[in-house]
Coordinates of C-alpha atoms in Angstrom, one line a residue:
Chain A
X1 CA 0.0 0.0 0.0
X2 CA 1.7 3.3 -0.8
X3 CA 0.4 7.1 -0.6
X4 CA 1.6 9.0 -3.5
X5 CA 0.0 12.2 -2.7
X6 CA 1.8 14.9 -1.5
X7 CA 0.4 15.1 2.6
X8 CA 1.0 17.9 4.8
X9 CA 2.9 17.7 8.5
X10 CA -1.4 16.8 10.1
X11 CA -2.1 14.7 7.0
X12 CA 0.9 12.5 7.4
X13 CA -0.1 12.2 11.3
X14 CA -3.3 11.3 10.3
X15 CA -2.4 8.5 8.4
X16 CA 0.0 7.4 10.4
X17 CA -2.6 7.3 13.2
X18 CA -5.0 5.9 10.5
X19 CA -2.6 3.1 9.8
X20 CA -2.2 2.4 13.9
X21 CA -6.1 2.2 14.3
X22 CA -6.2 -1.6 15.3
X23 CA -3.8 -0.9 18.5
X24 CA -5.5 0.8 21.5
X25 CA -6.2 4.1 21.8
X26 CA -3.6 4.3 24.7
X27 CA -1.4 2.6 23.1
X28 CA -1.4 4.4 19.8
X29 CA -1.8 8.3 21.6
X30 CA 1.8 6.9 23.1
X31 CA 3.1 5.9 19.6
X32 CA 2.7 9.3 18.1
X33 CA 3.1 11.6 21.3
X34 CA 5.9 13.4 19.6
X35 CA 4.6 12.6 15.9
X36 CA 3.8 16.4 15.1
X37 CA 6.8 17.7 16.8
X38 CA 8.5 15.0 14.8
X39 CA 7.6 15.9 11.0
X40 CA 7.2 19.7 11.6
X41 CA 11.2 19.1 12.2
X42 CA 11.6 17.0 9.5
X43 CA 9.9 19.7 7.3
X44 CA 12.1 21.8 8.2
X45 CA 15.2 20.1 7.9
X46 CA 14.5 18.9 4.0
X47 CA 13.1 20.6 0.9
X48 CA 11.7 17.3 -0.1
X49 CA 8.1 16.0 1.1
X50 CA 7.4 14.3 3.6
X51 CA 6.5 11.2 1.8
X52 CA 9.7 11.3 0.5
X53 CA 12.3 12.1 3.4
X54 CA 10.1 9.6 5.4
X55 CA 8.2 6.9 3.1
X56 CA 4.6 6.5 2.7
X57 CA 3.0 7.2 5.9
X58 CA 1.9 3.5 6.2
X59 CA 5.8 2.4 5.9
X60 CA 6.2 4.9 9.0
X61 CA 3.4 3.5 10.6
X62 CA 4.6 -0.4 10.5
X63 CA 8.4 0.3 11.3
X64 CA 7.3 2.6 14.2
X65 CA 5.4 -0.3 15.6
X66 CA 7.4 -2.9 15.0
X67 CA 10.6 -0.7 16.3
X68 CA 8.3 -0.1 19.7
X69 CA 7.5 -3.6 20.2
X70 CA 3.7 -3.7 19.4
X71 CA 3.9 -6.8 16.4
X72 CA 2.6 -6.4 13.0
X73 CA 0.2 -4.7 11.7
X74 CA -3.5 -6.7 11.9
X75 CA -3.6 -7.8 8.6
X76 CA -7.7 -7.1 7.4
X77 CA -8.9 -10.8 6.3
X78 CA -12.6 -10.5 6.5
X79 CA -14.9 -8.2 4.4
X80 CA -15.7 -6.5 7.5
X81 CA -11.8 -5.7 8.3
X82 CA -11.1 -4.9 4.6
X83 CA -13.7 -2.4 4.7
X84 CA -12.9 -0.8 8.5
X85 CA -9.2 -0.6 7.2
X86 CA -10.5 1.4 3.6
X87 CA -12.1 3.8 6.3
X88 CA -9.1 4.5 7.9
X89 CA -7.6 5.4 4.6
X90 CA -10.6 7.5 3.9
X91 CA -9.7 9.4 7.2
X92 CA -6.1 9.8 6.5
X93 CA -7.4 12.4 3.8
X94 CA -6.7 15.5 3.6
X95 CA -10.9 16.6 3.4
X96 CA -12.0 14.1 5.9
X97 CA -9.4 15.5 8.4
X98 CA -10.9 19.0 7.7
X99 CA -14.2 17.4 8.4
X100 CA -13.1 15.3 11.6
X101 CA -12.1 19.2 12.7
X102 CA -15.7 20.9 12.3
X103 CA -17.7 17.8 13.7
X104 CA -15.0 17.9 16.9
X105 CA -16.5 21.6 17.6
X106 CA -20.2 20.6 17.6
X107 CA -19.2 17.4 19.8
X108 CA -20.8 19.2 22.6
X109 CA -24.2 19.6 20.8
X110 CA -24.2 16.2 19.8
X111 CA -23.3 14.8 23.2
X112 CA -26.2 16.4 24.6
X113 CA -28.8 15.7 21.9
X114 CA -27.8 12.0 22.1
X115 CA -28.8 12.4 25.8
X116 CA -32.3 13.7 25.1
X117 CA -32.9 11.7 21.6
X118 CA -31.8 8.0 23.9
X119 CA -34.3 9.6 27.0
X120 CA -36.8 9.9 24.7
X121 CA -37.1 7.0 23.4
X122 CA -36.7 5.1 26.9
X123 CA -39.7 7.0 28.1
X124 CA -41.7 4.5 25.6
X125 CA -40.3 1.5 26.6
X126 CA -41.0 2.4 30.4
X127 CA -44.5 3.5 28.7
X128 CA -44.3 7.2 29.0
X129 CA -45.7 9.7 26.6
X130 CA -43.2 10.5 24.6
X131 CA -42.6 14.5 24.9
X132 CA -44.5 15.4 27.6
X133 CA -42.5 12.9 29.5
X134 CA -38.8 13.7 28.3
X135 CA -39.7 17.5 29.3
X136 CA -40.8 15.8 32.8
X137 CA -38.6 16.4 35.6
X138 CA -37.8 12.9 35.7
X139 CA -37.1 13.0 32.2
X140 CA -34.6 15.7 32.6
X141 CA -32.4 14.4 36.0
X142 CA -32.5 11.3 33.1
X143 CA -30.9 13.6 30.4
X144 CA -28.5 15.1 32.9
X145 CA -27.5 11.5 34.1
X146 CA -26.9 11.0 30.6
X147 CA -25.0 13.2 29.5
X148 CA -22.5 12.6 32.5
X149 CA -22.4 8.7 32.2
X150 CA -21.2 9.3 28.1
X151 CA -18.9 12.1 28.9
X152 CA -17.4 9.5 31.6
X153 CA -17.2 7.1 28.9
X154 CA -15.9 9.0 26.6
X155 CA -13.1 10.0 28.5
X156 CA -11.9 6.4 29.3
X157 CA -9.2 5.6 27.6
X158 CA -10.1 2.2 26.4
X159 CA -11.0 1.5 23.5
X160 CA -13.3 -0.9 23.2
X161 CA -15.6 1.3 25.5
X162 CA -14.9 3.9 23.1
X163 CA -15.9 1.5 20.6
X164 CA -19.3 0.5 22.5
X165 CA -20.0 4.5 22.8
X166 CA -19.8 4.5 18.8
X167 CA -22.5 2.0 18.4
X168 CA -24.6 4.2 21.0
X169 CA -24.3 7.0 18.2
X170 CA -25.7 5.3 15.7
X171 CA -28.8 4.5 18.0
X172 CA -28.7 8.0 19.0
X173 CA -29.0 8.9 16.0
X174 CA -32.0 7.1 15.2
X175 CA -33.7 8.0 18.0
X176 CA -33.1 11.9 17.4
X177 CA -34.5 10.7 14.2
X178 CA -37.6 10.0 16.2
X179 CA -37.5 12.5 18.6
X180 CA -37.6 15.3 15.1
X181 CA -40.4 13.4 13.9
X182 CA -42.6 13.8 17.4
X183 CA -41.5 17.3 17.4
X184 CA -42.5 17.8 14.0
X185 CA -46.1 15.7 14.5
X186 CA -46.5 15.3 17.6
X187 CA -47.1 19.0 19.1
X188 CA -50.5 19.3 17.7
X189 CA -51.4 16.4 19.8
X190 CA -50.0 17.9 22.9
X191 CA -52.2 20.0 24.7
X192 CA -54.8 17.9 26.0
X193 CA -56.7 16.6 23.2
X194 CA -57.6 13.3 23.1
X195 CA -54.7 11.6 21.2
X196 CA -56.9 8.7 19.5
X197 CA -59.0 11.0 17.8
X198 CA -56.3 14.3 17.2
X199 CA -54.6 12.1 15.7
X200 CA -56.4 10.6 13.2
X201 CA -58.5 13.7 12.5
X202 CA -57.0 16.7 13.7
X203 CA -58.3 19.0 16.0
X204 CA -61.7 18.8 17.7
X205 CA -62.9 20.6 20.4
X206 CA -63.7 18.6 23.5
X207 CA -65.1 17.9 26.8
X208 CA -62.9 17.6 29.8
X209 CA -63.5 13.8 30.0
X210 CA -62.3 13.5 26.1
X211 CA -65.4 13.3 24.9
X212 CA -65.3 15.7 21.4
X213 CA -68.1 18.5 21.0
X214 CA -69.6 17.8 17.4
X215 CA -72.2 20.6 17.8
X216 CA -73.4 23.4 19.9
X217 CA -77.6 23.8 20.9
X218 CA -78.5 27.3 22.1
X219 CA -81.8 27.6 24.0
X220 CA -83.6 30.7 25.3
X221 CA -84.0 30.8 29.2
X222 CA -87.8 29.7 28.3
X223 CA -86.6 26.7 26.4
X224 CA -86.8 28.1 22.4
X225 CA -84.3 26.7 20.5
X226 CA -82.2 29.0 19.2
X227 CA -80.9 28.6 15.5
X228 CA -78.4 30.1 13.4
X229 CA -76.2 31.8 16.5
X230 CA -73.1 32.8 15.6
X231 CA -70.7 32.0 18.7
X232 CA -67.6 34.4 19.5
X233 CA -64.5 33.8 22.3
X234 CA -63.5 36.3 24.9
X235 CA -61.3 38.0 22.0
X236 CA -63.9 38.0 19.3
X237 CA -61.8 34.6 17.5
X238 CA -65.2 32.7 16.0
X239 CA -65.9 29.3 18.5
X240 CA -65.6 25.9 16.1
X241 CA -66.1 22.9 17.8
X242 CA -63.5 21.0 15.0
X243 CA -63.5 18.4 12.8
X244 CA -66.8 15.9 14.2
X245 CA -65.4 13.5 11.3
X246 CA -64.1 10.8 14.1
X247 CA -68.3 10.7 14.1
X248 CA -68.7 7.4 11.6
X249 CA -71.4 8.5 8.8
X250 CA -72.0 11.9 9.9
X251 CA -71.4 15.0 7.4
X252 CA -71.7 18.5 8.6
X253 CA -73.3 21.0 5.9
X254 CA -72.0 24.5 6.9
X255 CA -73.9 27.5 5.9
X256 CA -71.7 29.8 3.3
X257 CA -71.1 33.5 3.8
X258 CA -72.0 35.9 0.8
X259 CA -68.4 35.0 -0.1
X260 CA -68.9 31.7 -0.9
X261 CA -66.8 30.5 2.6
X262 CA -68.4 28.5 5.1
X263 CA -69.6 29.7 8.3
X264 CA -67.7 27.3 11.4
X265 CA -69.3 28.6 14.1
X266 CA -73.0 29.0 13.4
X267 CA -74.7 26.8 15.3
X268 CA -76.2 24.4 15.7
X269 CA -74.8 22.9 13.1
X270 CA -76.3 21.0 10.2
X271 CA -75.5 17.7 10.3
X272 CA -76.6 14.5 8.6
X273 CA -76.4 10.6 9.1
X274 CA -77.3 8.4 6.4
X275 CA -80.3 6.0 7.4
X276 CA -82.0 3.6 5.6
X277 CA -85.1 5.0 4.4
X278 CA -88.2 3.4 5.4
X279 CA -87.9 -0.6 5.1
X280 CA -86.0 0.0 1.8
X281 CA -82.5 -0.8 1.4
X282 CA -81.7 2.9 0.1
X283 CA -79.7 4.6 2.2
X284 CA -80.5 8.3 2.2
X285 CA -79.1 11.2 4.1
X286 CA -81.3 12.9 7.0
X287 CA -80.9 15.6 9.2
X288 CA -79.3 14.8 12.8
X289 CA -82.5 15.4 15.2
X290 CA -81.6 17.8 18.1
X291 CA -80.6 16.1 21.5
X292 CA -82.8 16.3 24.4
X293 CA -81.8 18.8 26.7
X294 CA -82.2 19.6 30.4
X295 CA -83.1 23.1 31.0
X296 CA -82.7 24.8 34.4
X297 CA -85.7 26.0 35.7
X298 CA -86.0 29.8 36.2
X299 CA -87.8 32.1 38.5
X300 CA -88.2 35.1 36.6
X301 CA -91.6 34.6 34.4
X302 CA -90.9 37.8 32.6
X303 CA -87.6 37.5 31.4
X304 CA -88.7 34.3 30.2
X305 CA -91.9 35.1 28.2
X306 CA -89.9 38.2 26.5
X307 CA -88.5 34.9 24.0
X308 CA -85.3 36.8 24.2
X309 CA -82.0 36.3 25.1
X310 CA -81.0 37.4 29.3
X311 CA -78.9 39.7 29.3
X312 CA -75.6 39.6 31.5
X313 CA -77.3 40.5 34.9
X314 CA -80.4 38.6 34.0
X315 CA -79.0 35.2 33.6
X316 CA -80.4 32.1 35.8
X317 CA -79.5 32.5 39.2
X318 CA -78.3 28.5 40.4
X319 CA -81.2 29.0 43.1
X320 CA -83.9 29.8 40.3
X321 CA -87.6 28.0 41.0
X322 CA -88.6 25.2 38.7
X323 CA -91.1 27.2 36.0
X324 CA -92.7 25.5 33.0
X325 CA -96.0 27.3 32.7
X326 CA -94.8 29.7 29.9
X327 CA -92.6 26.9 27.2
X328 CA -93.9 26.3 24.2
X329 CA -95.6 23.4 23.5
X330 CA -95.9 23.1 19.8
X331 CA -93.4 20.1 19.2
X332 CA -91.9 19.8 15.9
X333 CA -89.3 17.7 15.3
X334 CA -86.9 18.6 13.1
X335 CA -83.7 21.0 12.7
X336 CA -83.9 24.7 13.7
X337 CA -87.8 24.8 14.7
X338 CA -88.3 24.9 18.5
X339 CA -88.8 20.9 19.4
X340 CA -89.7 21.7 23.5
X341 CA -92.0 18.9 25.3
X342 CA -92.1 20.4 28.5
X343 CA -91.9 17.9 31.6
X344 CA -91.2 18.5 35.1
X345 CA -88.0 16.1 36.1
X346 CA -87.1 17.6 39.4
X347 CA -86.1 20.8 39.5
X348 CA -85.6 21.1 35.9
X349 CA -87.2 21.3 32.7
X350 CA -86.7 18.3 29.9
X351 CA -86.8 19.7 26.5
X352 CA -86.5 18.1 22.9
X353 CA -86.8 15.1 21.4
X354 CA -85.1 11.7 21.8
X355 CA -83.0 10.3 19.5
X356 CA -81.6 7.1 18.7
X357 CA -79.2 6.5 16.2
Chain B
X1 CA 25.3 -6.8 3.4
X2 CA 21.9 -5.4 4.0
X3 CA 22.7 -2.7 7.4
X4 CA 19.0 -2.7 8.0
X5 CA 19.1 -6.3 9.6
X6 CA 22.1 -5.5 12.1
X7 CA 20.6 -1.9 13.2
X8 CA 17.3 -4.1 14.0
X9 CA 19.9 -6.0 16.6
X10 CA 21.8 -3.1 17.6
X11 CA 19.4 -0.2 17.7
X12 CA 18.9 -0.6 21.2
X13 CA 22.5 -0.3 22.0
X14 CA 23.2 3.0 19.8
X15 CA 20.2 5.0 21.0
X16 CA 21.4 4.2 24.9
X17 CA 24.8 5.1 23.7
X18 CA 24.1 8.1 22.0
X19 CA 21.8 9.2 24.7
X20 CA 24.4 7.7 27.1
X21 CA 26.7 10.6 25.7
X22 CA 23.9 13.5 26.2
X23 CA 20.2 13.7 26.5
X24 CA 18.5 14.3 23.5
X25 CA 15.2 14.2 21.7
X26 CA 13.9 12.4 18.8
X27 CA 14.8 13.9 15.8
X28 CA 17.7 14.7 17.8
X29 CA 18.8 11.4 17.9
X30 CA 18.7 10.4 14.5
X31 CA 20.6 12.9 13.4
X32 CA 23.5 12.2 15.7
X33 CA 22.9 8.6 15.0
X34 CA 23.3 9.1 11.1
X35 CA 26.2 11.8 11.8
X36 CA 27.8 9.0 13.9
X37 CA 27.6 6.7 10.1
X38 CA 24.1 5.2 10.4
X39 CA 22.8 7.1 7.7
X40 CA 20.0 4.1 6.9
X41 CA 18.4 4.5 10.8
X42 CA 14.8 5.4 10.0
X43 CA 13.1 7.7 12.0
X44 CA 10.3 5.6 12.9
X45 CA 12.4 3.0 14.2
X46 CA 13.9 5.7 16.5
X47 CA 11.0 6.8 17.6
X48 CA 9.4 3.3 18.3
X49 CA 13.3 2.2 19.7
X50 CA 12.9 5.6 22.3
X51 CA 9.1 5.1 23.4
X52 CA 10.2 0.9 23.7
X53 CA 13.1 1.8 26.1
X54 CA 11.2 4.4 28.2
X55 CA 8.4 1.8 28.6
X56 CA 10.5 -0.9 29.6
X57 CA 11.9 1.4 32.1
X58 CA 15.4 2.1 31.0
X59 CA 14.8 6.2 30.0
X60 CA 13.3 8.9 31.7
X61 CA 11.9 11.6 30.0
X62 CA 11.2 15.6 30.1
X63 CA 9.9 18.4 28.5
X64 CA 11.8 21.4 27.0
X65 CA 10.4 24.2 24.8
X66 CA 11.4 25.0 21.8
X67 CA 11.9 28.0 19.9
X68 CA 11.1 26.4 16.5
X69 CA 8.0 24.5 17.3
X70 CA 6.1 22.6 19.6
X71 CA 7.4 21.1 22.9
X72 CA 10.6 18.5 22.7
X73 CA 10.5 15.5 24.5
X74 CA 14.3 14.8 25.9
X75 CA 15.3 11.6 26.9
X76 CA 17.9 10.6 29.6
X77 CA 19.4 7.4 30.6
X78 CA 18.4 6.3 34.1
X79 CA 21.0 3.6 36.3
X80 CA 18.6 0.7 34.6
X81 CA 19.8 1.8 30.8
X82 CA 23.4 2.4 31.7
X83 CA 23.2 -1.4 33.0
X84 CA 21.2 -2.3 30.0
X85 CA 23.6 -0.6 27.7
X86 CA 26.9 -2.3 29.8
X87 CA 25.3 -5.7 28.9
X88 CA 24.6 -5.1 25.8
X89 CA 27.7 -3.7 25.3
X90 CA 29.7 -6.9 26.6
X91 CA 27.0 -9.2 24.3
X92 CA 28.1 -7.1 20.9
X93 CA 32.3 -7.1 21.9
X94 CA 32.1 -10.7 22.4
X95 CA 29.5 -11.4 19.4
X96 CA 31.7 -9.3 17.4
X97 CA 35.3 -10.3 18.2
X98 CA 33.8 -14.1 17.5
X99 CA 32.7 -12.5 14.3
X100 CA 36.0 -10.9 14.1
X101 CA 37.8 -14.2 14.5
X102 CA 35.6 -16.0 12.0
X103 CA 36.4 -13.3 9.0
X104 CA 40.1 -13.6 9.7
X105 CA 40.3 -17.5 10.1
X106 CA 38.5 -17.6 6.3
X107 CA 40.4 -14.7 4.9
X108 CA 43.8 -16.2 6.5

């Protein structure tokens, strides 16, 4: 094997260190203590190159361990060792040692990535949640305890250790590969959504117990049913309740704006499930029938009978009198059209129609 | 006859005995050793010969700076390489006056 480039004073050392690779790290760090020192002198001392003054880097290599008692060279035999010893001529170049230069100053950044990517991944296997649990506290006195334990690995000297830690990278490396992809995906599902059905149909408004809002009913404090209410937040933002698609067979119909777009949060919302239609086989769509609601009962007859909405200081007080006398009583079942049946269930009102799907 | 096989016998012995005469570093020493008519002595071997010796105990070492470049490494010869080097010394004056005696008995 010979090296007919020309190689500077760091490219010769490199090679030469290249060409020692199978010896230990210890062992080899001894070798060339004074390698630099060495062929910065030799420069020096001779016009020529260095591959010429000395031989080929590899000729160095073999005399200086023969000449310091460590045996030959281990010959690569297998595929494997053939291919590990074309990698250390790889890193004897000139461009790789450039390279070997810039990945040394980001070292730091890696070494702590690892240590969160690895964490991350064990909070699966001990069945955490992914994110939320490597920004845990636990998660983080694990990231910290990681980063220590591979530093102190990394600064033993032995190297198969060494070796070990190099195998760790390339499941670090995977596993940041993972931790991207959560970052990238996953966020949206953090936040307290439900992740079974954020995840398969983005974002839906919900109850605290999970359970997604798929429409809003608004009733008058005497029971009317309300339709076409457009519902606004604190800051004005228009109130959707989300995709209801996680709903098998419904579709929601929004009403459009002059513009062509659809209105999200008019409510209630038209929504239809497709039922077979009378003892036929045809399945046709029909119109979602309201729930039935329980209305609190209130103690202001007036208010009531005005059919309008209470104002701020008018709303129910949570002591109001069961009332019924003044609801309507034309039931109509259908969307929009006031469905009330009026019945006294404790200190409540029951208004609307069942519905069974 | 190829030199290369006798320095790999004798290397030993001329790096204690150059180093026996001052302390000197590396490339030091292979100057003086090809100065002294060992032109062939390759650096490496040197090098490997010095870090050999200092392992097995018969050369301390220190550090010096120097003016033209990066640290030099001296080595000295401790009581153990002077004992060493006096053995080795009595192995190559017998080895070579048998030699000696050979060469004149077939050139008689």
């Amino acid at each position: 094997m010979t090296t007919t480039t020309t190689l500077s004073a760091s490219g010769y050392a490199t090679a030469v260190r290249a060409a020692l690779a199978d010896l230990d790290d210890e062992v080899r760090d001894e070798l060339c203590e004074d390698l630099e020192a060495h062929l910065a002198e030799v420069e020096a001392d001779t016009e020529a190159p260095l591959t010429e003054s000395l031989g080929p880097p590899e000729a160095y290599a073999a005399e200086l361990r023969a000449s310091a008692g460590h045996g030959d060279a281990v010959a690569p035999t297998g595929a494997m060792m053939q291919f590990s010893a074309r990698l250390r001529r790889l890193a004897a170049d000139e461009g790789l040692a450039d390279l070997r230069r810039s990945l040394a100053r980001v070292w730091p950044v890696w070494v702590v990535l690892r240590a969160v990517a690895l964490v991350h991944v064990a909070t699966y296997i001990v069945g955490g949640s992914g994110l939320a649990s490597t920004i845990s506290v636990p998660g983080l006195v694990a990231i910290a305890a990681a980063v220590w334990v591979s530093m102190r690995i990394e600064a033993s000297r032995r190297g198969r250790v060494r070796w070990l830690l190099r195998a760790g990278d390339v499941v670090a490396a995977w596993a940041a590969l993972v931790l991207l992809f959560d970052i990238v995906a996953g966020v949206p599902a953090y936040g307290g959504i439900p992740a079974d059905v954020a995840a398969d149909d983005g974002w839906t408004l919900s109850h605290p117990d999970g359970v997604p809002v798929t429409n809003i009913h608004a009733f008058t404090a005497d029971g009317e049913r309300l339709d076409g209410v457009l519902l606004y937040d604190a800051d004005g933002r228009p109130i959707e309740v989300g995709d209801a698609q996680w709903e098998a067979g419904i579709t929601t119909i929004h009403e459009r704006d002059a513009l062509g777009q659809p209105i999200l949060n008019r409510y209630p919302l038209r929504q239809q499930v497709e039922t077979y239609s009378n003892g036929t086989d045809t399945l046709v769509p029909r119109d979602v029938p309201p729930p039935q609601v329980l209305l609190p009962l209130l103690d202001d007859p007036d208010d009531a009978a005005g059919h309008e909405l209470p104002e701020a200081d008018q709303l129910p007080a949570p002591d109001a009198a069961p009332r019924t006398d003044d609801l309507p009583t034309d039931a109509e079942p259908g969307p929009g059209g006031p469905i009330t049946e009026p019945t006294r269930a404790g200190s409540l009102s029951l208004v609307g129609t069942s519905w069974n799907r | 006859m190829d030199t290369s096989q006798l320095l790999k016998g004798t290397l030993d012995m001329a790096v204690l005995a150059v180093l026996g005469d001052d302390d000197g570093y590396g490339y030091d020493i292979v100057r003086r050793l090809r100065d002294a008519g060992m032109p062939e002595v390759g650096d490496a071997s040197v090098y490997g010969t010095l870090r050999r010796l200092y392992a097995s105990g018969d050369l301390t070492s220190y550090v010096e700076p120097s003016e033209e470049g990066p640290n030099r490494k001296y080595y000295a010869v401790n009581d153990r390489g002077r004992e060493h080097l006096k053995r080795a010394e009595e192995t190559w004056r017998s080895f070579a006056e048998t030699i000696d005696a050979l060469l004149e008995g077939s050139t008689r």
